[in-house]
CSV table of C-alpha atoms in Angstrom, one decimal:
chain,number,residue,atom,x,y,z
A,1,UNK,CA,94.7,71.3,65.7
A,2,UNK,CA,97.3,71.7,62.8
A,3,UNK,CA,101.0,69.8,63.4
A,4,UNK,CA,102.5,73.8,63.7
A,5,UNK,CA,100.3,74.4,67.3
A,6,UNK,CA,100.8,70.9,68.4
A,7,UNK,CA,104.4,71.4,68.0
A,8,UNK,CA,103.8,75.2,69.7
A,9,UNK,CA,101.7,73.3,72.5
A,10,UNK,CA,104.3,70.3,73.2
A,11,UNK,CA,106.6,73.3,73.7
A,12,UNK,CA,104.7,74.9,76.1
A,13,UNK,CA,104.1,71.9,78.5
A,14,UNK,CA,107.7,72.0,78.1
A,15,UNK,CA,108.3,74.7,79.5
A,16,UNK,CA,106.1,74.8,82.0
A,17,UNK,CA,107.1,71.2,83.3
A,18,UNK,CA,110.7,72.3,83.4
A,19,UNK,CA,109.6,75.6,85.2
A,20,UNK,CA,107.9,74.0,87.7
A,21,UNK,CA,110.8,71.1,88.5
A,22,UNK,CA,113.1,74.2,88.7
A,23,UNK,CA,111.3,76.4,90.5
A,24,UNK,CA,110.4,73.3,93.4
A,25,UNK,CA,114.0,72.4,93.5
A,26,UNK,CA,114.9,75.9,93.6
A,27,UNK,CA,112.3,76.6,96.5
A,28,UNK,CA,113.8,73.9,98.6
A,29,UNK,CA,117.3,75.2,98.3
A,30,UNK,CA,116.1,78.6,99.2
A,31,UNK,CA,117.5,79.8,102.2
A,32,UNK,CA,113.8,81.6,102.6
A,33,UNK,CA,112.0,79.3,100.5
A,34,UNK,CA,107.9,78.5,100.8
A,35,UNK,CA,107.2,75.4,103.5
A,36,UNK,CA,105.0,73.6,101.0
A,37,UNK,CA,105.1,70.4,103.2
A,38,UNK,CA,103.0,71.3,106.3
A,39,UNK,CA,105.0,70.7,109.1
A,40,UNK,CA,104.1,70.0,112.5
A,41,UNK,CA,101.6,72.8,114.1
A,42,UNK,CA,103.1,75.4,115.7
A,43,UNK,CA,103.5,75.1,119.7
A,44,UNK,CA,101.1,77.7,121.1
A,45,UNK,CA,98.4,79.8,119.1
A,46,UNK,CA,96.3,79.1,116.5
A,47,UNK,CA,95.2,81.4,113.7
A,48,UNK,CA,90.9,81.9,114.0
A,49,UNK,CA,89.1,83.9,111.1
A,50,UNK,CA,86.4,85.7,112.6
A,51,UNK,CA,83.4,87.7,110.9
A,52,UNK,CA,82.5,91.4,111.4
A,53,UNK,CA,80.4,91.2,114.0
A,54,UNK,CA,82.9,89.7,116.3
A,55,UNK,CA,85.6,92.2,115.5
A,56,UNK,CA,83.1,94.7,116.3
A,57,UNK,CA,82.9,93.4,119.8
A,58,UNK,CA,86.6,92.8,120.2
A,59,UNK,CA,87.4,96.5,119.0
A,60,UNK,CA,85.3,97.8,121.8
A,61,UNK,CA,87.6,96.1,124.5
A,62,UNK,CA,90.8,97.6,125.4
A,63,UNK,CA,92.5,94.9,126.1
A,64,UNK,CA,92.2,94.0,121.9
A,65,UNK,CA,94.8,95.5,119.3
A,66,UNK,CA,94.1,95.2,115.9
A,67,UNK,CA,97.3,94.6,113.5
A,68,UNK,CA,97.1,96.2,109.6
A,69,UNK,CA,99.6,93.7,107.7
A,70,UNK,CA,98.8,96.1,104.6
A,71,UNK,CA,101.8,98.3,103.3
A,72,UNK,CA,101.9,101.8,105.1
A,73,UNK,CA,100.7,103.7,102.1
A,74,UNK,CA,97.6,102.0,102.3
A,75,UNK,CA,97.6,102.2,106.5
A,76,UNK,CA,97.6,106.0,106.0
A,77,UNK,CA,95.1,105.9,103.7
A,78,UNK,CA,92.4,104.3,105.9
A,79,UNK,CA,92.5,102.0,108.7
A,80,UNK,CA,90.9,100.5,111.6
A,81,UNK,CA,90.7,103.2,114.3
A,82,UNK,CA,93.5,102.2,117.0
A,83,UNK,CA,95.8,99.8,114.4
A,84,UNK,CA,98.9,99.7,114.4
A,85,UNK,CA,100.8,98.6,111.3
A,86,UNK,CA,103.5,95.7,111.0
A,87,UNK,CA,103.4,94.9,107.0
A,88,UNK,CA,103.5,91.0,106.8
A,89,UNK,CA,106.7,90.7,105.0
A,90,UNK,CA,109.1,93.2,106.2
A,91,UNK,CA,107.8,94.5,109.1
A,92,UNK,CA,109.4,93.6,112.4
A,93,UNK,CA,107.4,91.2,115.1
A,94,UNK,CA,107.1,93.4,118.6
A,95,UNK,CA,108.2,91.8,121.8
A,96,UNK,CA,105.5,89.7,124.1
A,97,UNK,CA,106.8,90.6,127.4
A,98,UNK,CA,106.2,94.4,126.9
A,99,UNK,CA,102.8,95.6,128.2
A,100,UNK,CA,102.9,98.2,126.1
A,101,UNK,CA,103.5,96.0,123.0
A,102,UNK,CA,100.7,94.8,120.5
A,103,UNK,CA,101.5,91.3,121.2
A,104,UNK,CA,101.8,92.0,125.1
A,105,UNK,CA,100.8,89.4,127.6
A,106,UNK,CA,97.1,90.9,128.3
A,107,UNK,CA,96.4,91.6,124.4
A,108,UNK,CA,94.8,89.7,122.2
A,109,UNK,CA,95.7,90.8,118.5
A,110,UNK,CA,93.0,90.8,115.5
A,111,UNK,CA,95.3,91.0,112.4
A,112,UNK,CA,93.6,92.8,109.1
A,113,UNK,CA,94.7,93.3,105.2
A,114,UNK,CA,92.9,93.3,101.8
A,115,UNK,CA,90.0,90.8,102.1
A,116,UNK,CA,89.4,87.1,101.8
A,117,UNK,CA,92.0,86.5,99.0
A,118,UNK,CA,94.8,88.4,100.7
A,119,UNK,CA,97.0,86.3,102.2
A,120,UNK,CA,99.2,88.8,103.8
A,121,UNK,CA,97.3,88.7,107.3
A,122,UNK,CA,97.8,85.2,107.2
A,123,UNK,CA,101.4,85.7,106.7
A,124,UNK,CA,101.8,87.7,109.6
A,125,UNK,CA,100.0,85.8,112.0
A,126,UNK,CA,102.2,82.8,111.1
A,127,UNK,CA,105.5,85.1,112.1
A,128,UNK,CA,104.2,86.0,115.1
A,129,UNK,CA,103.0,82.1,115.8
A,130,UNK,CA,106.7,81.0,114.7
A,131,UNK,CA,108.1,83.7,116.9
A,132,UNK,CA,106.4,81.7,119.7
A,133,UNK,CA,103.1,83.7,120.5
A,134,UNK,CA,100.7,81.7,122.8
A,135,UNK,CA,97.5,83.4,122.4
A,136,UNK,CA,95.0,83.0,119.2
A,137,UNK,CA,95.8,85.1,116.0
A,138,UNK,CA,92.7,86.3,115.0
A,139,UNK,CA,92.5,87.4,111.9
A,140,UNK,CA,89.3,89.9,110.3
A,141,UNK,CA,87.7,87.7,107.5
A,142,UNK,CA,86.3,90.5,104.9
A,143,UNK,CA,89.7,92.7,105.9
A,144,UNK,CA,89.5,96.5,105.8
A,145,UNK,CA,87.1,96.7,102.9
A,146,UNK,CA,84.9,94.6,104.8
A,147,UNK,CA,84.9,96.7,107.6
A,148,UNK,CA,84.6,100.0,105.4
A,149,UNK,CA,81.6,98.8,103.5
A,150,UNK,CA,80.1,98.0,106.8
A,151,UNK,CA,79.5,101.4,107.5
A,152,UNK,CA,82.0,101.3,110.7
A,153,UNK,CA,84.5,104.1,111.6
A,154,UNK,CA,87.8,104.4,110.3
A,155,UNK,CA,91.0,106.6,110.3
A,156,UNK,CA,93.8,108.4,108.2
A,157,UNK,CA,96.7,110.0,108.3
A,158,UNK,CA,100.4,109.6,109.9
A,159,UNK,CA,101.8,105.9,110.0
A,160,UNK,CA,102.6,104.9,114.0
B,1,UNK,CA,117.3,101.6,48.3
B,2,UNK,CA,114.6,99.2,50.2
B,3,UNK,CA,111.3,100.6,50.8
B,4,UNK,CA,109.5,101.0,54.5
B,5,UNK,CA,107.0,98.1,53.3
B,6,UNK,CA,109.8,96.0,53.0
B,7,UNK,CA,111.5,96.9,55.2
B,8,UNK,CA,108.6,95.6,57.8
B,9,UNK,CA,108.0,92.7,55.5
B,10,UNK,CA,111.4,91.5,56.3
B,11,UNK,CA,111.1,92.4,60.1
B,12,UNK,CA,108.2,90.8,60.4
B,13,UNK,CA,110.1,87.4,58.5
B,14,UNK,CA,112.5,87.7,60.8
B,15,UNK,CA,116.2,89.3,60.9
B,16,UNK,CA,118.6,91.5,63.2
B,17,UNK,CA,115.8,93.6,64.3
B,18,UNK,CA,113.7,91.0,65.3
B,19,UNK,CA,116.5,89.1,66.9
B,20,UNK,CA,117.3,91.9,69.1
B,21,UNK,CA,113.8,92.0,70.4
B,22,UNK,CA,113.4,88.9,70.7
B,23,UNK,CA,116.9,88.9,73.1
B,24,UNK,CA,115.6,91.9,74.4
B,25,UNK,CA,112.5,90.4,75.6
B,26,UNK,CA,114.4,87.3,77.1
B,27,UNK,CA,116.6,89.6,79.3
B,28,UNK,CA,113.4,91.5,80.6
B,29,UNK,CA,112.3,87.8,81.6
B,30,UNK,CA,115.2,86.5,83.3
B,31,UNK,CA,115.8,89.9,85.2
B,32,UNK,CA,111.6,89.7,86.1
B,33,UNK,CA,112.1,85.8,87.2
B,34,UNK,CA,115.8,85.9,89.4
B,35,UNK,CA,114.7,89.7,91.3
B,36,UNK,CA,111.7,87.8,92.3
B,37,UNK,CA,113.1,84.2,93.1
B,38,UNK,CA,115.5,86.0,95.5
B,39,UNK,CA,112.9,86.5,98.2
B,40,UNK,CA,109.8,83.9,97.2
B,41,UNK,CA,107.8,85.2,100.4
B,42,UNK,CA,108.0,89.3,99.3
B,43,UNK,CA,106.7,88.0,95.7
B,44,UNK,CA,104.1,86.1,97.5
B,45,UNK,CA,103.1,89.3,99.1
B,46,UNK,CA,102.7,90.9,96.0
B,47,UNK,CA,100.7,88.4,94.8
B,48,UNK,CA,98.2,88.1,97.7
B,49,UNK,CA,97.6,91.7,97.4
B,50,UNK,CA,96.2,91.3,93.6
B,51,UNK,CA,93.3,89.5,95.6
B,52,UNK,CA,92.8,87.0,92.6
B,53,UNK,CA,94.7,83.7,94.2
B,54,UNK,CA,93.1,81.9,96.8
B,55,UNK,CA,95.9,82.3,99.9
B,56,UNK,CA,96.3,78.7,99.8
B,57,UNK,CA,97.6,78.4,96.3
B,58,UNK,CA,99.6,81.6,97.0
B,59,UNK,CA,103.1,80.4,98.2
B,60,UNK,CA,103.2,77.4,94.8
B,61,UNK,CA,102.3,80.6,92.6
B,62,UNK,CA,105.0,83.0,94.2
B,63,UNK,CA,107.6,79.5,93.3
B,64,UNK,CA,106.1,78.9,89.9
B,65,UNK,CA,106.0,83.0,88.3
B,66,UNK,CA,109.4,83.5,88.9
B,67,UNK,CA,110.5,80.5,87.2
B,68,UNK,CA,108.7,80.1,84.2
B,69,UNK,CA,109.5,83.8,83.8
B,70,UNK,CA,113.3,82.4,83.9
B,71,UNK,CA,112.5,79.3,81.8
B,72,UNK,CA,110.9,81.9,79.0
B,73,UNK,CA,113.8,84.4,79.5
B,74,UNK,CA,116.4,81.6,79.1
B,75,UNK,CA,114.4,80.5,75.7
B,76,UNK,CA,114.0,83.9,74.2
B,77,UNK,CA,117.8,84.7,74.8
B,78,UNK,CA,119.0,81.6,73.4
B,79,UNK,CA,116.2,80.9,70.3
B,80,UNK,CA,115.3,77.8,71.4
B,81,UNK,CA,111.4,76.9,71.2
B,82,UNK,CA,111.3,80.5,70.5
B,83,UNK,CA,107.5,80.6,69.6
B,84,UNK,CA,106.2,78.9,72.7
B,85,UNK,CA,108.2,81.2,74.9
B,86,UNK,CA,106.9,84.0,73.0
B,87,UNK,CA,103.3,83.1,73.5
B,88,UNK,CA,103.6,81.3,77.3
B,89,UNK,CA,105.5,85.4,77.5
B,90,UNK,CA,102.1,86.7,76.1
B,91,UNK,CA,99.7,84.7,78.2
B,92,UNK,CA,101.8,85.5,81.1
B,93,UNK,CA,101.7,89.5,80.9
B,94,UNK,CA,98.1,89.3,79.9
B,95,UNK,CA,97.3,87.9,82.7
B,96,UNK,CA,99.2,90.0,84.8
B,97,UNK,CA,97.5,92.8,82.7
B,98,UNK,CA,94.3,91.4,84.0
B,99,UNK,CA,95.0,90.9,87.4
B,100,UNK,CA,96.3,95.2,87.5
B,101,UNK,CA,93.3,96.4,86.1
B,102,UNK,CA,90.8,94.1,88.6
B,103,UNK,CA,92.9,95.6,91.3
B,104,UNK,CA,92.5,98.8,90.0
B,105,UNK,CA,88.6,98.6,89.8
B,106,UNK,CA,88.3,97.6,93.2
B,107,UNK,CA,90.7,100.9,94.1
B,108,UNK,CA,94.0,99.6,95.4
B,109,UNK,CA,97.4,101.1,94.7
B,110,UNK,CA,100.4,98.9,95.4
B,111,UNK,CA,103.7,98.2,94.0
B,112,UNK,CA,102.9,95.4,90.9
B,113,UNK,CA,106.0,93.6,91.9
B,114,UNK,CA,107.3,93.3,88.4
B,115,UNK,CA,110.9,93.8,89.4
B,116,UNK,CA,111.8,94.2,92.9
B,117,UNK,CA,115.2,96.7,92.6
B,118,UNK,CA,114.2,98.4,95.3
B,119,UNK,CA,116.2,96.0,97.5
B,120,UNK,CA,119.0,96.9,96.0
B,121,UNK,CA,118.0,100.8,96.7
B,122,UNK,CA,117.3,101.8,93.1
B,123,UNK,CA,114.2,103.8,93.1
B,124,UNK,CA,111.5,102.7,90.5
B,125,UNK,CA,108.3,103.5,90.8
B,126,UNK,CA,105.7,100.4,90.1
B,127,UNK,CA,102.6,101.2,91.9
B,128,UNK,CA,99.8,99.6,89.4
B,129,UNK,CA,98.0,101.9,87.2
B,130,UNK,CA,98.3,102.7,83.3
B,131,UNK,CA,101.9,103.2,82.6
B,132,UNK,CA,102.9,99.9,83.9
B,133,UNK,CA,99.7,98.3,82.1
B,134,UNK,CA,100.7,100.0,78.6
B,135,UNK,CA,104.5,99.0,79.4
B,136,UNK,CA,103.4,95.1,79.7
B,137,UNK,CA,101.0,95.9,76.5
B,138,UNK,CA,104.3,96.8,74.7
B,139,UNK,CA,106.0,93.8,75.4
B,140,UNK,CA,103.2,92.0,74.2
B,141,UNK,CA,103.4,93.4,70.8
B,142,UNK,CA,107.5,92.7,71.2
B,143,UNK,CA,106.7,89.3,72.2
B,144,UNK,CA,104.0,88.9,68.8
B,145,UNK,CA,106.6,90.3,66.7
B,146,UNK,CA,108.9,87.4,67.9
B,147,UNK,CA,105.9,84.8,67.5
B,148,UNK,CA,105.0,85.6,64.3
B,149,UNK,CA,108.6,85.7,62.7
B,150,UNK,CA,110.1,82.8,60.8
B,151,UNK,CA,113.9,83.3,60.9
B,152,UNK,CA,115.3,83.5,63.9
B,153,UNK,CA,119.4,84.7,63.8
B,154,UNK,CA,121.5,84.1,66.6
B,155,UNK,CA,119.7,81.3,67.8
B,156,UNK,CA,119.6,77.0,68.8
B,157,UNK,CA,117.3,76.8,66.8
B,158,UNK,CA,118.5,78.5,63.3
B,159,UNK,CA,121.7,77.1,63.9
B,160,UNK,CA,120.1,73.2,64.3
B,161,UNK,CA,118.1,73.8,61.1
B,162,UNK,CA,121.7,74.9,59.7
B,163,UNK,CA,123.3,71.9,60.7
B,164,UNK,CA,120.1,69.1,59.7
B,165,UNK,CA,120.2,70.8,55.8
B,166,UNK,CA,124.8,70.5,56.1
B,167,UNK,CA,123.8,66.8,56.9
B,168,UNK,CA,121.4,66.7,54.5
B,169,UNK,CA,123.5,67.5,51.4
């Protein structure tokens, strides 16, 4: 490597290494800044991935409601028959003491976004677990396209 | 009066042109990097939804985008290692390039969170498709311009070379 892209690549690291001090030392100061340390677990539920076949079998008991964390454009494009949407970031945690809540006292929730890689489920059962919900979080493994290329039913239409 | 070729020969050297590209770009970068330090977990959304980082690594990503994006702006502005902001700027919207058009192929449509002004209620349409991919493909060739130019006015740099040859004689 010539003494021009060693100087380019000394620059780089650089850059990078003073990004990443910033951005750390930002993050802590961040009023809504990432936990990177793992803090102590959370005092009631814990968040269980399950496959397809098991959300099959909890989507056929009525006492199961299944959670889209996706944004609503992509809810009323196609989702689980009987979801109901709460977008991880912005959307607001429902009560537990309402029956007629998603996260009421008999339901157990199974939370759903993009697939394996999509962390937005995840994000939303940690709200509701920080919010103080008891019960498991389950969330669906292979998400909606999971579900979809599985052949099983689906929906469309008006967000609820 | 100069000719178009040399006109682009001395663009392409380096001079006001290129200079206001170059600050041009930087300001595109720093605007990109604070919008999406302001709420590191709505970034971290938008890049969970690209499907391409592993939800672990998700949160040190949505900390350390934003901030090189800054780190780059704050170079390009002032002209200070100018070249390896202009290619870490490169390697950064190619990538991001890459990760719109693997979301594409696998049929998702979501904002790209390139800059989040919708907080602020301005209306700007991102959803990821191939406006926003030929926009990032334009800075590229703005940020190869800036690369490949030697003279750099208005900038740390020009003006420490300045100073080192004042010493000099």
């Amino acid at each position: 490597m010539n003494e021009g892209w060693r100087l380019i690549a000394r620059d780089c690291a650089a850059i990078v290494v003073v990004a990443i001090v910033g951005g750390v030392a930002l993050n802590l100061l961040h009023p809504r800044g990432y936990a990177l340390m793992k803090k102590e677990g959370p005092v009631g539920g814990q968040i269980v991935f399950i496959g397809l076949d098991e959300a099959r079998i909890k989507h056929q008991s009525p006492a199961v409601r299944f959670i889209d964390a996706r944004e609503p454009e992509e809810f009323a494009a196609g989702r689980i028959p009987g979801a109901v949407n709460i977008p991880a970031v912005q959307g607001a945690v429902p009560r537990f003491d309402d029956e007629a809540s998603p996260l009421g006292p008999a339901t157990e929730v199974v939370l759903y976004c993009d697939g394996p890689a999509c962390g937005a489920a995840e994000k939303l059962a940690g709200r509701i677990i920080d919010a103080g919900y008891r019960r498991h979080v389950y969330i669906l493994r292979d998400g909606y396209p999971g579900w979809t290329a599985a052949g099983l039913p689906r929906e469309q239409g008006d967000t609820r | 009066m100069k000719s178009l070729k040399s006109h682009i020969a001395e663009t392409l050297y380096g001079n006001a042109i290129t200079t206001a590209v170059r600050i041009a770009m930087g300001a595109v970068f720093l605007l990109s990097g604070v919008l999406s330090s302001l709420d590191p977990a709505a970034f971290g959304a938008a890049v969970a939804r690209y499907g391409l980082v592993p939800a672990m690594l998700v949160p040190y990503a949505a900390i350390l985008i934003p901030s090189v994006e800054v780190v780059i702006g704050l170079c390009l502005i002032m002209g200070y290692r100018t070249r390896a902001a202009a290619l870490l700027g490169t390697v950064l919207l190619a990538t991001f390039i890459a990760a719109m058009v693997y979301a594409l192929s696998a049929g998702k449509s979501f904002d790209c969170g390139c800059f989040d002004v919708k907080r602020f209620g301005i209306e700007f349409d991102e959803t990821i498709g191939p406006k926003v991919i030929a926009r990032n493909a334009l800075f590229i060739a703005a940020l190869t311009l800036v690369f490949r130019a030697r003279r750099h006015v208005l900038s740390l740099e020009n003006y420490r070379d300045r100073l080192h040859l004042t010493n000099l004689s």
